Short mmCIF file of C-alpha atoms in Angstrom, two decimals:
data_model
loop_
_atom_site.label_atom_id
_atom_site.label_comp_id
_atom_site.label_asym_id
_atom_site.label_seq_id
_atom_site.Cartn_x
_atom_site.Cartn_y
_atom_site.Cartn_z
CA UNK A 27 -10.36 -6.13 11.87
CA UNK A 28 -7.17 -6.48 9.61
CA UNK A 29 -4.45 -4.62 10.40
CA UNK A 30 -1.42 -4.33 8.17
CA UNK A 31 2.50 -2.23 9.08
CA UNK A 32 2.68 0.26 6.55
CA UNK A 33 7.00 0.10 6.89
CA UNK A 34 9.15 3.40 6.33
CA UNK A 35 12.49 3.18 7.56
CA UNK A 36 12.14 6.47 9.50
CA UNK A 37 8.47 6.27 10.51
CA UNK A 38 5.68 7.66 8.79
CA UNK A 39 5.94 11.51 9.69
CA UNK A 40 7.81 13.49 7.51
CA UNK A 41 10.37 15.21 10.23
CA UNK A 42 10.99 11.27 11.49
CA UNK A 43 14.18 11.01 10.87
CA UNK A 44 15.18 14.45 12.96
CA UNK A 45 13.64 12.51 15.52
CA UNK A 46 16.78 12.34 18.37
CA UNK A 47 15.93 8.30 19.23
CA UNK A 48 15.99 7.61 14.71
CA UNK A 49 18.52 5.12 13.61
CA UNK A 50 20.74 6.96 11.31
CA UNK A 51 21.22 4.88 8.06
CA UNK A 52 18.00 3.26 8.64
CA UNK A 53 16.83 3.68 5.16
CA UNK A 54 19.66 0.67 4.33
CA UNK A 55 19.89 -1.03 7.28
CA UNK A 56 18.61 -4.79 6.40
CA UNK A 57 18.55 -5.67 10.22
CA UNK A 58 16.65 -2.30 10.93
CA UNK A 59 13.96 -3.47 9.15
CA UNK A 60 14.21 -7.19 10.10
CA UNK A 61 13.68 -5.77 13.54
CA UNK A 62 10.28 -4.16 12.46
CA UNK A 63 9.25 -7.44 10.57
CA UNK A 64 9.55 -9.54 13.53
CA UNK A 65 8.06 -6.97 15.84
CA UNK A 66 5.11 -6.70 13.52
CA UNK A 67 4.89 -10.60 13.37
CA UNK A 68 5.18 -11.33 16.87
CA UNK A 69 2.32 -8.79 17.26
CA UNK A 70 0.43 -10.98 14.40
CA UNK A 71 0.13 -8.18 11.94
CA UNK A 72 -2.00 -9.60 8.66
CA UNK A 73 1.14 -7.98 6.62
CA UNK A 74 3.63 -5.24 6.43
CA UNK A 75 3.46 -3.05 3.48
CA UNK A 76 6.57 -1.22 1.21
CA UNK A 77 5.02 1.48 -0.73
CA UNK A 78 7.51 2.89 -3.46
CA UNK A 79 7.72 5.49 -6.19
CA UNK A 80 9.90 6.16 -9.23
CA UNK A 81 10.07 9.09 -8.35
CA UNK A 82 13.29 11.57 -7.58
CA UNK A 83 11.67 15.12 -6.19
CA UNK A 84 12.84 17.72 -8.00
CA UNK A 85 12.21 20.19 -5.25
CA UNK A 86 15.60 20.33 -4.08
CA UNK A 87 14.36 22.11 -0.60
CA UNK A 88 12.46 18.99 -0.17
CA UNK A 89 14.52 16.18 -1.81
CA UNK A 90 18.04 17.18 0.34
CA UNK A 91 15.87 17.77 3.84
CA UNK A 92 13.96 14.03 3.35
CA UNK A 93 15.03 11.12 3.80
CA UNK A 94 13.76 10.03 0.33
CA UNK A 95 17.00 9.81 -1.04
CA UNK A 96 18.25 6.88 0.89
CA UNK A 97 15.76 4.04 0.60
CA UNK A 98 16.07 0.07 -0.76
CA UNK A 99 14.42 -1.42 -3.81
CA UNK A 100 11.26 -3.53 -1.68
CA UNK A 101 11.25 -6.53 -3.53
CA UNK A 102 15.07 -7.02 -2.94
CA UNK A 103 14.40 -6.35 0.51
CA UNK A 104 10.99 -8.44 0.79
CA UNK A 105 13.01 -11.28 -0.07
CA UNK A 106 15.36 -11.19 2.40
CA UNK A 107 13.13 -10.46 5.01
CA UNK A 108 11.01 -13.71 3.62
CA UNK A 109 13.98 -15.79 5.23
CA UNK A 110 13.80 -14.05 8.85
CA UNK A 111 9.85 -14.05 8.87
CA UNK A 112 7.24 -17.06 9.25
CA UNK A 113 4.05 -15.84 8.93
CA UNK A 114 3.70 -12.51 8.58
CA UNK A 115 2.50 -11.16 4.75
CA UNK A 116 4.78 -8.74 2.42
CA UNK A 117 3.70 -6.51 0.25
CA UNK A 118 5.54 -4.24 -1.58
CA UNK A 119 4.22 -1.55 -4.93
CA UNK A 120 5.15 -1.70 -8.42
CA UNK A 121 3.80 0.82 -11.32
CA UNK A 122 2.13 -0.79 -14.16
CA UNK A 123 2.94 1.85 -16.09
CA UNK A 124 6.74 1.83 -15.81
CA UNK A 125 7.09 -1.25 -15.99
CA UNK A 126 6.48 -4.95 -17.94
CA UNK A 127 3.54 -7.69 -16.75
CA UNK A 128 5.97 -10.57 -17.57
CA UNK A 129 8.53 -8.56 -14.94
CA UNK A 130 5.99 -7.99 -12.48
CA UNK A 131 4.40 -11.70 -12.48
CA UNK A 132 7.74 -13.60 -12.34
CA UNK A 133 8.86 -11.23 -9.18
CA UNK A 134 6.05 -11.69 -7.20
CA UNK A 135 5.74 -14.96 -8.10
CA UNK A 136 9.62 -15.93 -7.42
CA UNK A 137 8.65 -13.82 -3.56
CA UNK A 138 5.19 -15.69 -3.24
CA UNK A 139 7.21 -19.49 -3.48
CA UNK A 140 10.22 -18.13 -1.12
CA UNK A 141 7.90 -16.84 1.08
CA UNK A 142 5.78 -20.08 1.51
CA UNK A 143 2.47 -18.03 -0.18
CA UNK A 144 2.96 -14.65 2.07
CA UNK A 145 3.92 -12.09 -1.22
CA UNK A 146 1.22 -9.57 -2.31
CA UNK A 147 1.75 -6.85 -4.98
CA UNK A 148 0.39 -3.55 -4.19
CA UNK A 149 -0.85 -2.01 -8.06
CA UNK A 150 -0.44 1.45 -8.71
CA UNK A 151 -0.57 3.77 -11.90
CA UNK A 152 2.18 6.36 -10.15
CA UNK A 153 0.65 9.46 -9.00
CA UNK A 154 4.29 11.99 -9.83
CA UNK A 155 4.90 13.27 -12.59
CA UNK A 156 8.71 13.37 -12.21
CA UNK A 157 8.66 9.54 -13.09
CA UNK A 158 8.12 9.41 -16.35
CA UNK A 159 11.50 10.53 -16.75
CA UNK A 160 13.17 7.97 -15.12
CA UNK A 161 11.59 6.23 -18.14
CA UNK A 162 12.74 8.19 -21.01
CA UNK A 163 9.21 9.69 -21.36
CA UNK A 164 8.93 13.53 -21.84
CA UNK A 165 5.64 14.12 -19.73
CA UNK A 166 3.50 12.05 -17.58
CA UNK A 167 1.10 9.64 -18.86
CA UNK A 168 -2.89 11.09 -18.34
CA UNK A 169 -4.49 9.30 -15.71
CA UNK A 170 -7.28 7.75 -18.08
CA UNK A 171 -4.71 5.85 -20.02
CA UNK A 172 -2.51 5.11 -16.90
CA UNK A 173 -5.32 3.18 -16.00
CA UNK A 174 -6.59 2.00 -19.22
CA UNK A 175 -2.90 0.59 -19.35
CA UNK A 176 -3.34 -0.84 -15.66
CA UNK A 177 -6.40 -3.02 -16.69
CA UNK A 178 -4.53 -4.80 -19.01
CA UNK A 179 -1.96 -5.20 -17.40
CA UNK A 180 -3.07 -6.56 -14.78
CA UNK A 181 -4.77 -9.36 -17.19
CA UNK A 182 -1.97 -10.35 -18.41
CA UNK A 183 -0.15 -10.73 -14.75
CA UNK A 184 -3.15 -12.93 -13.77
CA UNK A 185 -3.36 -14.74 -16.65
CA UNK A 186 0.49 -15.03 -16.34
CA UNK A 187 0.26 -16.55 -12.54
CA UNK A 188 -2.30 -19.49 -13.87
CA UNK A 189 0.61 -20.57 -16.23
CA UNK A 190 0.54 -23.89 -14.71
CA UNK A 191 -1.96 -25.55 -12.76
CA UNK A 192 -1.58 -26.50 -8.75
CA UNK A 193 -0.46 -29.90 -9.52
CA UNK A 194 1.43 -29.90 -13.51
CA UNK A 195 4.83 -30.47 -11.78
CA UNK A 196 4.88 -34.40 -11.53
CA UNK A 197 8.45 -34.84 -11.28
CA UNK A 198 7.81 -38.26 -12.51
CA UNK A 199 11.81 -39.76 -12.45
CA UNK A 200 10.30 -43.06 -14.09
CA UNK A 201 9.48 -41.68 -17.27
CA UNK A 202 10.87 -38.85 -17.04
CA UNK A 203 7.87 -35.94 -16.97
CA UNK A 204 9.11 -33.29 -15.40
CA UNK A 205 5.96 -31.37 -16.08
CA UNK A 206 2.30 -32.67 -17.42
CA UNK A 207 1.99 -30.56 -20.63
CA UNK A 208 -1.75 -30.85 -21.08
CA UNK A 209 -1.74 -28.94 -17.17
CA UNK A 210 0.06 -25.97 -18.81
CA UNK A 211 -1.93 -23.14 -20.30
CA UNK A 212 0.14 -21.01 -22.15
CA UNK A 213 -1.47 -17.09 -22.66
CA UNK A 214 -0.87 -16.29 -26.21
CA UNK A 215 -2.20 -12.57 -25.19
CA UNK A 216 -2.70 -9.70 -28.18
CA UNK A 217 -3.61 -6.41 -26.93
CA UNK A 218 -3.63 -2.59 -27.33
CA UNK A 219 -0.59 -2.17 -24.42
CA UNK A 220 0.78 -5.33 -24.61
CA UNK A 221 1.90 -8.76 -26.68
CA UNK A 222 2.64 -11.60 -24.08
CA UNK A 223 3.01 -14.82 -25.32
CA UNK A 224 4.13 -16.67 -22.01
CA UNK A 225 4.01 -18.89 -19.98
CA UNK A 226 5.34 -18.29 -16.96
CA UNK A 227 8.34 -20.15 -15.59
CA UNK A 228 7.44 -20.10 -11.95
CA UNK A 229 4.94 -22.61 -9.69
CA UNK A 230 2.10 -21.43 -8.45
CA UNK A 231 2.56 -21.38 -4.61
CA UNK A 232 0.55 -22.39 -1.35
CA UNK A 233 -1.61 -19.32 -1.95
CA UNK A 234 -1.91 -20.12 -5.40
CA UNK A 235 -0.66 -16.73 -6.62
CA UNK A 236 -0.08 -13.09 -4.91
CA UNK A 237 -2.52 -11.11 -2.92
CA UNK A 238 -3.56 -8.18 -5.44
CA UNK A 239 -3.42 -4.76 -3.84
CA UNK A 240 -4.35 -1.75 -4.91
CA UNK A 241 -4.16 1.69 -4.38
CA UNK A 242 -6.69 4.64 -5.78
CA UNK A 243 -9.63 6.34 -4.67
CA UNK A 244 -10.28 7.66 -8.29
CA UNK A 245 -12.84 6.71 -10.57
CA UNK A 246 -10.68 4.42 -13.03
CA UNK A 247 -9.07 3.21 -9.63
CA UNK A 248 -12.09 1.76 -7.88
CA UNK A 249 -13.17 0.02 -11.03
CA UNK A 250 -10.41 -1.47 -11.61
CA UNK A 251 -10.53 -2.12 -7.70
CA UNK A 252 -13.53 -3.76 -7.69
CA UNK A 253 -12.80 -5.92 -10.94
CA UNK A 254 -9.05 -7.16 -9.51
CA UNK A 255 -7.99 -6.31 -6.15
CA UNK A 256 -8.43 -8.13 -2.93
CA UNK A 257 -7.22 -5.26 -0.83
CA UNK A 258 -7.79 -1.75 -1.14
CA UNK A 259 -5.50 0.49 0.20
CA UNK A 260 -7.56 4.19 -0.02
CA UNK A 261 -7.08 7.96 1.99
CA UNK A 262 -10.44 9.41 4.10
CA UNK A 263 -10.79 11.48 6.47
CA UNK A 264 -13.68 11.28 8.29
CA UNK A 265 -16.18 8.56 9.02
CA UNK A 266 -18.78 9.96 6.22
CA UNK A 267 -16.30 9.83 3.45
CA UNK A 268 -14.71 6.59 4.71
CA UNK A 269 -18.26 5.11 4.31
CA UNK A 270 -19.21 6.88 0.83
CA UNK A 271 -16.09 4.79 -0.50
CA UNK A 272 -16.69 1.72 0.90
CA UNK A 273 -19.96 1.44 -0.02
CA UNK A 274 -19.63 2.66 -3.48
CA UNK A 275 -16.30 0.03 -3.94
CA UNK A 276 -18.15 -2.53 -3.22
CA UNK A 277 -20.99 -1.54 -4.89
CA UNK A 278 -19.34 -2.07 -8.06
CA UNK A 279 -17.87 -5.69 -7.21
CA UNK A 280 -20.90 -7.89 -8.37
CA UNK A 281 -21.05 -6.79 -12.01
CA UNK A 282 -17.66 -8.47 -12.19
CA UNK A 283 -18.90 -12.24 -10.11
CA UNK A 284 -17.10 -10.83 -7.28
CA UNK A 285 -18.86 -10.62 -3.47
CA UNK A 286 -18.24 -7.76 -1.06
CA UNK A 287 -15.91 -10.01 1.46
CA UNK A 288 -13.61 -10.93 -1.33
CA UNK A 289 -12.21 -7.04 -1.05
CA UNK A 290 -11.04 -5.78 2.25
CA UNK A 291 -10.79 -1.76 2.56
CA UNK A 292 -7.95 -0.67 4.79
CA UNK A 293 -7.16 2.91 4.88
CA UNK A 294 -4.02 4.14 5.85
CA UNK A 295 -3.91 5.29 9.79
CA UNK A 296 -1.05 7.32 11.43
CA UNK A 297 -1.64 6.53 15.51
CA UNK A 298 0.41 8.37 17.99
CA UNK A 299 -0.53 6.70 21.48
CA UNK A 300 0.13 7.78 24.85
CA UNK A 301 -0.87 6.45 28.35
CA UNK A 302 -2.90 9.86 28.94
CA UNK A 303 -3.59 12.17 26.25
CA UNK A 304 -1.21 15.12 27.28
CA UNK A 305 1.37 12.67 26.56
CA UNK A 306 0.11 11.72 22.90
CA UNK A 307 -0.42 15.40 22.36
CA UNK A 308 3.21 16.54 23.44
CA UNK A 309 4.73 13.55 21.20
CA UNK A 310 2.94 14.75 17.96
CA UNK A 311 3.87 18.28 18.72
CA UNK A 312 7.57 17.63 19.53
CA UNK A 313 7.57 15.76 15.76
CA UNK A 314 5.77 18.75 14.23
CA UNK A 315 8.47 21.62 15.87
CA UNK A 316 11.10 19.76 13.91
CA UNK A 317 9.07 20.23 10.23
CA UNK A 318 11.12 22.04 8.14
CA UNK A 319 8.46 25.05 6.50
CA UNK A 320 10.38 24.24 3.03
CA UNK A 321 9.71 20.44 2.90
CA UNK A 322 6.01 21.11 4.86
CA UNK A 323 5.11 23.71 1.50
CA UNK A 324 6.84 21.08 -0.67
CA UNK A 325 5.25 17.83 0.19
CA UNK A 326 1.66 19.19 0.34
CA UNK A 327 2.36 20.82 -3.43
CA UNK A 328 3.50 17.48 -4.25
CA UNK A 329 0.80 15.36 -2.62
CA UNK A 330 -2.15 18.13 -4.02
CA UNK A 331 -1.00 17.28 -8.05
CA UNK A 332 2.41 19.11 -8.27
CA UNK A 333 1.39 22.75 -7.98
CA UNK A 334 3.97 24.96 -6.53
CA UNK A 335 2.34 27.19 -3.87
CA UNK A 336 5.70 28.64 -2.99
CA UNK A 337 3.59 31.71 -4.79
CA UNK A 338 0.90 32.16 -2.52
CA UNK A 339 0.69 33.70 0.95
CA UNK A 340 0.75 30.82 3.76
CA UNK A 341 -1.17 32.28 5.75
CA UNK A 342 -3.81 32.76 3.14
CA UNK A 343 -6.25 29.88 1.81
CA UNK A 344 -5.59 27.18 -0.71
CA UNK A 345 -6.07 28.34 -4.44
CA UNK A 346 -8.46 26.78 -6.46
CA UNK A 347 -6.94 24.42 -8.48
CA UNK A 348 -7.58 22.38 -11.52
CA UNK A 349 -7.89 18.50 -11.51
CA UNK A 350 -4.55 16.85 -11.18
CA UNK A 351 -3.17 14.51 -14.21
CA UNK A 352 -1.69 12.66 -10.56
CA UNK A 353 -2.66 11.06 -7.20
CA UNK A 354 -6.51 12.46 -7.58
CA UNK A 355 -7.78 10.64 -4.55
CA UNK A 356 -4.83 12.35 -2.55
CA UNK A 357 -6.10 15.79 -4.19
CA UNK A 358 -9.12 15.64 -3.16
CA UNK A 359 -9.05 14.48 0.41
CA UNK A 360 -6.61 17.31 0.81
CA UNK A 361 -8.84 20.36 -0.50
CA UNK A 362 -11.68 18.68 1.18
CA UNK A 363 -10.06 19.14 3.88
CA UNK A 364 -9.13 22.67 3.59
CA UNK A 365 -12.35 23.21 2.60
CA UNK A 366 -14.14 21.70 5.88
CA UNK A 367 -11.95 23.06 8.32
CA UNK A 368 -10.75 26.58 6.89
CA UNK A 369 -6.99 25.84 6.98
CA UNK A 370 -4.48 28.13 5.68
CA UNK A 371 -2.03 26.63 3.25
CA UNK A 372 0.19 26.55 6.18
CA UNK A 373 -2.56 25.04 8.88
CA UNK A 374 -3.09 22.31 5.82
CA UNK A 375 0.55 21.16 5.27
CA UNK A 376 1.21 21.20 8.88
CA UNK A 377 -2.02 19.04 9.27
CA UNK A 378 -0.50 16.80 6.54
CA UNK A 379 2.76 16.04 7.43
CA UNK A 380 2.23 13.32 9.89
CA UNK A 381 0.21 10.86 7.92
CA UNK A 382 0.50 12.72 4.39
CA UNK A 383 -2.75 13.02 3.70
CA UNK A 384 -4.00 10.13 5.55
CA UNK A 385 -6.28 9.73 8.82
CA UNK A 386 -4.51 10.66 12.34
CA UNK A 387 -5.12 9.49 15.41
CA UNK A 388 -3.69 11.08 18.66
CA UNK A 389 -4.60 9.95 22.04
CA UNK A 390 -5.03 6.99 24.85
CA UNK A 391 -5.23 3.31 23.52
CA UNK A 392 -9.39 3.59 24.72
CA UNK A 393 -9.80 7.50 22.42
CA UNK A 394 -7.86 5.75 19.32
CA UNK A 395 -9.72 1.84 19.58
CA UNK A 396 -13.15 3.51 19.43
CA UNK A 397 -12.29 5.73 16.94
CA UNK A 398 -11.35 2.57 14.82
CA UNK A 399 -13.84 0.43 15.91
CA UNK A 400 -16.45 3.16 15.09
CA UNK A 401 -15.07 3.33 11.17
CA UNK A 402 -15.17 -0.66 11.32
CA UNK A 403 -18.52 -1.32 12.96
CA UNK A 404 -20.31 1.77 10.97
CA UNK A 405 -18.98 0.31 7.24
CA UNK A 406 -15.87 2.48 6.86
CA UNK A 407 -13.24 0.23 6.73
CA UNK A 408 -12.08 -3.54 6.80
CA UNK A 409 -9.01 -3.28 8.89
CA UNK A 410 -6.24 -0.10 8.44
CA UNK A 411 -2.82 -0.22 7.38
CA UNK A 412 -0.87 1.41 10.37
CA UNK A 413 1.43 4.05 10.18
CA UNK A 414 3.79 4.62 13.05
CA UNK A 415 5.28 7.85 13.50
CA UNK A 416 8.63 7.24 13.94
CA UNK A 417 9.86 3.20 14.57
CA UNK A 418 10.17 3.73 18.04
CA UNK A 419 6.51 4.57 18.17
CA UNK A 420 5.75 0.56 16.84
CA UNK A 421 6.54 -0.56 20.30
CA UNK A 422 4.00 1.76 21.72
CA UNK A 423 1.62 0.69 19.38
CA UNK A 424 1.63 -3.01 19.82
CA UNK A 425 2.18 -2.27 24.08
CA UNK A 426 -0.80 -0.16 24.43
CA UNK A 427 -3.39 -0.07 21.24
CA UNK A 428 -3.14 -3.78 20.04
CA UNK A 429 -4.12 -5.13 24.04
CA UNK A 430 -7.10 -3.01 23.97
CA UNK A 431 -8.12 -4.28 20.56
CA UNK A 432 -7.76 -7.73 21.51
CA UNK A 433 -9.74 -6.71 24.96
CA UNK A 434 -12.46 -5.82 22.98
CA UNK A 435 -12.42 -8.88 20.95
CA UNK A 436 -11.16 -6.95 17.68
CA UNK A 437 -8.02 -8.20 16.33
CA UNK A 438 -6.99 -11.74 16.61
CA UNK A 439 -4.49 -13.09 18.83
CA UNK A 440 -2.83 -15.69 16.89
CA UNK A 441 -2.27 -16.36 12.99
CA UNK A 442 -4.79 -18.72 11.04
CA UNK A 443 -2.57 -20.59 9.12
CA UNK A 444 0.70 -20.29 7.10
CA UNK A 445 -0.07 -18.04 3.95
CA UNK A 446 -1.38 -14.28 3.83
CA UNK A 447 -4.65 -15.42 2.08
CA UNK A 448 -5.39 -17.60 5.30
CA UNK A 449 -4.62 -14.48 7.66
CA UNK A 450 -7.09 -11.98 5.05
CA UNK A 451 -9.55 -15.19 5.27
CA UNK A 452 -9.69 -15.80 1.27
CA UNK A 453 -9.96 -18.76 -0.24
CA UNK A 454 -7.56 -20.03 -2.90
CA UNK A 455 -8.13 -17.26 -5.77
CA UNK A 456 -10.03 -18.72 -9.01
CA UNK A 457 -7.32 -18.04 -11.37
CA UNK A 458 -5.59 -20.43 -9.19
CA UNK A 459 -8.10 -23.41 -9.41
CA UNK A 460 -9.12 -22.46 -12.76
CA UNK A 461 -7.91 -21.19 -16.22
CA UNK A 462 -9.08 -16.91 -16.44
CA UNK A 463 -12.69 -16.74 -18.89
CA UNK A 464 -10.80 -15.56 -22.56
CA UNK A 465 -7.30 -16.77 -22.01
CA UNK A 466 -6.60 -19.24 -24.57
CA UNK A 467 -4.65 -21.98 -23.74
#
C-alpha cells in the first residue's frame, strides 16, 4: 500500500497543541517540520502532504483556542524543505477558485524542478465559506460552479505544464539556440473562466510535470477525479462506504482513456498506537480531556457546512439539515455517522475531533495493520494518508505500525527511484510525452 504524512505542525487532533510534550511555535518553526520530513523519509513515506485553506474562522471561540492562526504558506515551506529532503514527495493544496492557473502551474512547476520531480498539487474547490472574503467576494461561490470553474482550470494548468517538450532546451552555444521553437507549444486557451495565452516559462522536470491530487467525495468532485487526478484524497468511515467510493471512482475513469491503476485512493487515517491497547486507549482519552466544548461545537458546525448548532441541546441529536453550498463529502460522512451510531451532537463532535471527520484507528500495531489491510485487500483504499495525533505520536507510528506492515509484506522498505511518480508507480504522465487532444499549438 501507499502511505503518505498528512503534516500539521501540532498533530492532527484538534486539542494537539495543549498536548504537554507540543513544541510551542511549531506552526513556524522551519526545523520543526524539517524534523518530520526527514522522519517521514527515513521511514520511506510515498509523500507528506500540506493541506491549506483561505480561510480565517470567524468563530472567535474556535479561531483564539486553535492553533489555526499560526501556520506557514506550504509552498514557501515545500520549497525549503525540497533542499533538506531526497526522496520523499511534497504536496501541498491550492483553491482553483481563489486563485489563477498561470499562478498555480508556474509554482508547482518552479517546486517540481527544485525538487528533482517530487512536487504534487493537491486541487481543491474550498469547502468554507469565510474565504471568499479574503477575495473581495460577498458570498461563497455554489459548489456546481466551483467545480465547473475547477475543470477548466485544471485544463489550462495541464495544458500549461506541456509548454515545452522533454527535450526543447538545446542549449546549443554554437549557434546559439537556446530553445528549439518548433518543440514549444504555446496554449492560446479561450474559455468561459479563463483567457490564457501562455506558454509557460518553466522546464518540464524528471517527472515530467506535478502529481495531480485531489480532494472531494462529491459528485462534481469524483468526475473531475476520475478525468484529472492521480491521487484521491477522500473521508469514509467504514469498510462499506470506503468500497462504494472506490468502486464508483474508478468506475468513471475509462470514459475519459484512463485505467483504474492510474488513480490511487488514499483516505485520510488518524492512528493512535500503543504496545497493548489500554495504552492506545488512555493516549486518545488523555487528548480528548483537553477538547475545549467551544472549539469541539465549533469545528463540527464548521466541518457539517457552517451551521451553528450553538442553538441546539448537546445532548440532543443532530438537526436535519439542508445540503451544504461547502465540503459535501465531509457533510455527509458526518450525519452518516450520527445517523448509524445514534450520537448526540456532543457524542459526534467529540467523535470528530481527532481525525475531523476522517477514519480512526486506536489500538496495537497487529488491531490497526488488519484493519488497514482489510480496507486494502477488500477494494477500499490504495494506500492512506496518515494522520498522527500529535508529532510525537510519528515516532510511534513508524516504531511500531510501519514494522508490522513491512512484516506482512505491505509497505515497501526502500524507495523505487528518485521522483514521486516512481514511488506512486506511474509512468511519465501523457501530457508530458505528448501535446493535450484540443490544445492548439
Amino acid at each position: 500500500m501507499k502511505l503518505g504524512l498528512f503534516v500539521e505542525p501540532y498533530g492532527r487532533h484538534v486539542a494537539a497543541w495543549r498536548h504537554p510534550n507540543a513544541t510551542r511555535q511549531a506552526g513556524v518553526s522551519y526545523a520543526h517540520y524539517r524534523d518530520m520530513a526527514r522522519m517521514a523519509e527515513a521511514a520511506k513515506f510515498d509523500f507528506m502532504f500540506i493541506a491549506d485553506t483561505n480561510n480565517v474562522w470567524e468563530n472567535m471561540d474556535f479561531y483564539s483556542r486553535s492553533n489555526m492562526g499560526a501556520i506557514l504558506d506550504p509552498l514557501q515551506l515545500l520549497a525549503a524543505l525540497a533542499v533538506s529532503t531526497e526522496r520523499i514527495g511534497l504536496i501541498s493544496t491550492t483553491s482553483t477558485t481563489y486563485t489563477q492557473p498561470y499562478h498555480v502551474a508556474r509554482t508547482f512547476a518552479s517546486l517540481d524542478q527544485l525538487s528533482g520531480g517530487r512536487a504534487g498539487w493537491n486541487l481543491v474547490t474550498s469547502m468554507f465559506p469565510g474565504e471568499a472574503k479574503n477575495f473581495s467576494m460577498p458570498k461563497q461561490m455554489a459548489h456546481e460552479d466551483r467545480y465547473e470553474r475547477a475543470e477548466e482550470f485544471v485544463d489550462v494548468v495541464l495544458g500549461l505544464w506541456s509548454s515545452f517538450e522533454r527535450d526543447a532546451f538545446v542549449e546549443d552555444r554554437a549557434t546559439g539556440l537556446f530553445f528549439d521553437p518548433d518543440r514549444l507549444h504555446v496554449l492560446h486557451h479561450q474559455g468561459k473562466h479563463f483567457a490564457v495565452r501562455g506558454p509557460l516559462n518553466v522546464p518540464q522536470s524528471a517527472q515530467g510535470h506535478p502529481v495531480v491530487v485531489q480532494a472531494g467525495s462529491s459528485g462534481p468532485g469524483r468526475e473531475l477525479a476520475a478525468r484529472t487526478a492521480e491521487v484521491v484524497f477522500t473521508i469514509q468511515q467504514t469498510l462499506s462506504a470506503a468500497q462504494a467510493f472506490y468502486a464508483d471512482l474508478k468506475s468513471r475513469m475509462p470514459k475519459y482513456g484512463r485505467r483504474p491503476d492510474q488513480l490511487l485512493v488514499m483516505p485520510g487515517l488518524f492512528i493512535m498506537a500503543g504496545r497493548t491497547e489500554s495504552e492506545a486507549r488512555e493516549k486518545y482519552e488523555e487528548m480528548q480531556s483537553l477538547v475545549h466544548p467551544k472549539v469541539g461545537l465549533s469545528l463540527l458546525s464548521n466541518l457539517i457546512g457552517g451551521f451553528d448548532l450553538s442553538a441546539y441541546d448537546v445532548d440532543g441529536p443532530l438537526p436535519e439539515l439542508p445540503q451544504t453550498n461547502g465540503g459535501q463529502g465531509h457533510q455527509n460522512a458526518l450525519v452518516d455517522r450520527a445517523i448509524r451510531e445514534g450520537l448526540t451532537i456532543r457524542q459526534l463532535y467529540l467523535a470528530t475531533v481527532g481525525g475531523r471527520g476522517h477514519w480512526e484507528l486506536v489500538g496495537t500495531p497487529e488491531q490497526i495493520v488488519d484493519q488497514m489491510e482489510e480496507r486494502v485487500l477488500k477494494g477500499g483504499a490504495d494506500g492512506f494518508n496518515v494522520m498522527p495525533p500529535f508529532p510525537g505520536e510519528l515516532k510511534t507510528i513508524i516504531d511500531l505500525v510501519l514494522p508490522e506492515l513491512r512484516r506482512r509484506g505491505l509497505f515497501r522498505t526502500e524507495y523505487e527511484g528518485t521522483t514521486l511518480r516512481d514511488s506512486l508507480g506511474f509512468d511519465l504522465p501523457c501530457h508530458a510525452r505528448q501535446q493535450p487532444e484540443g490544445i492548439a499549438s
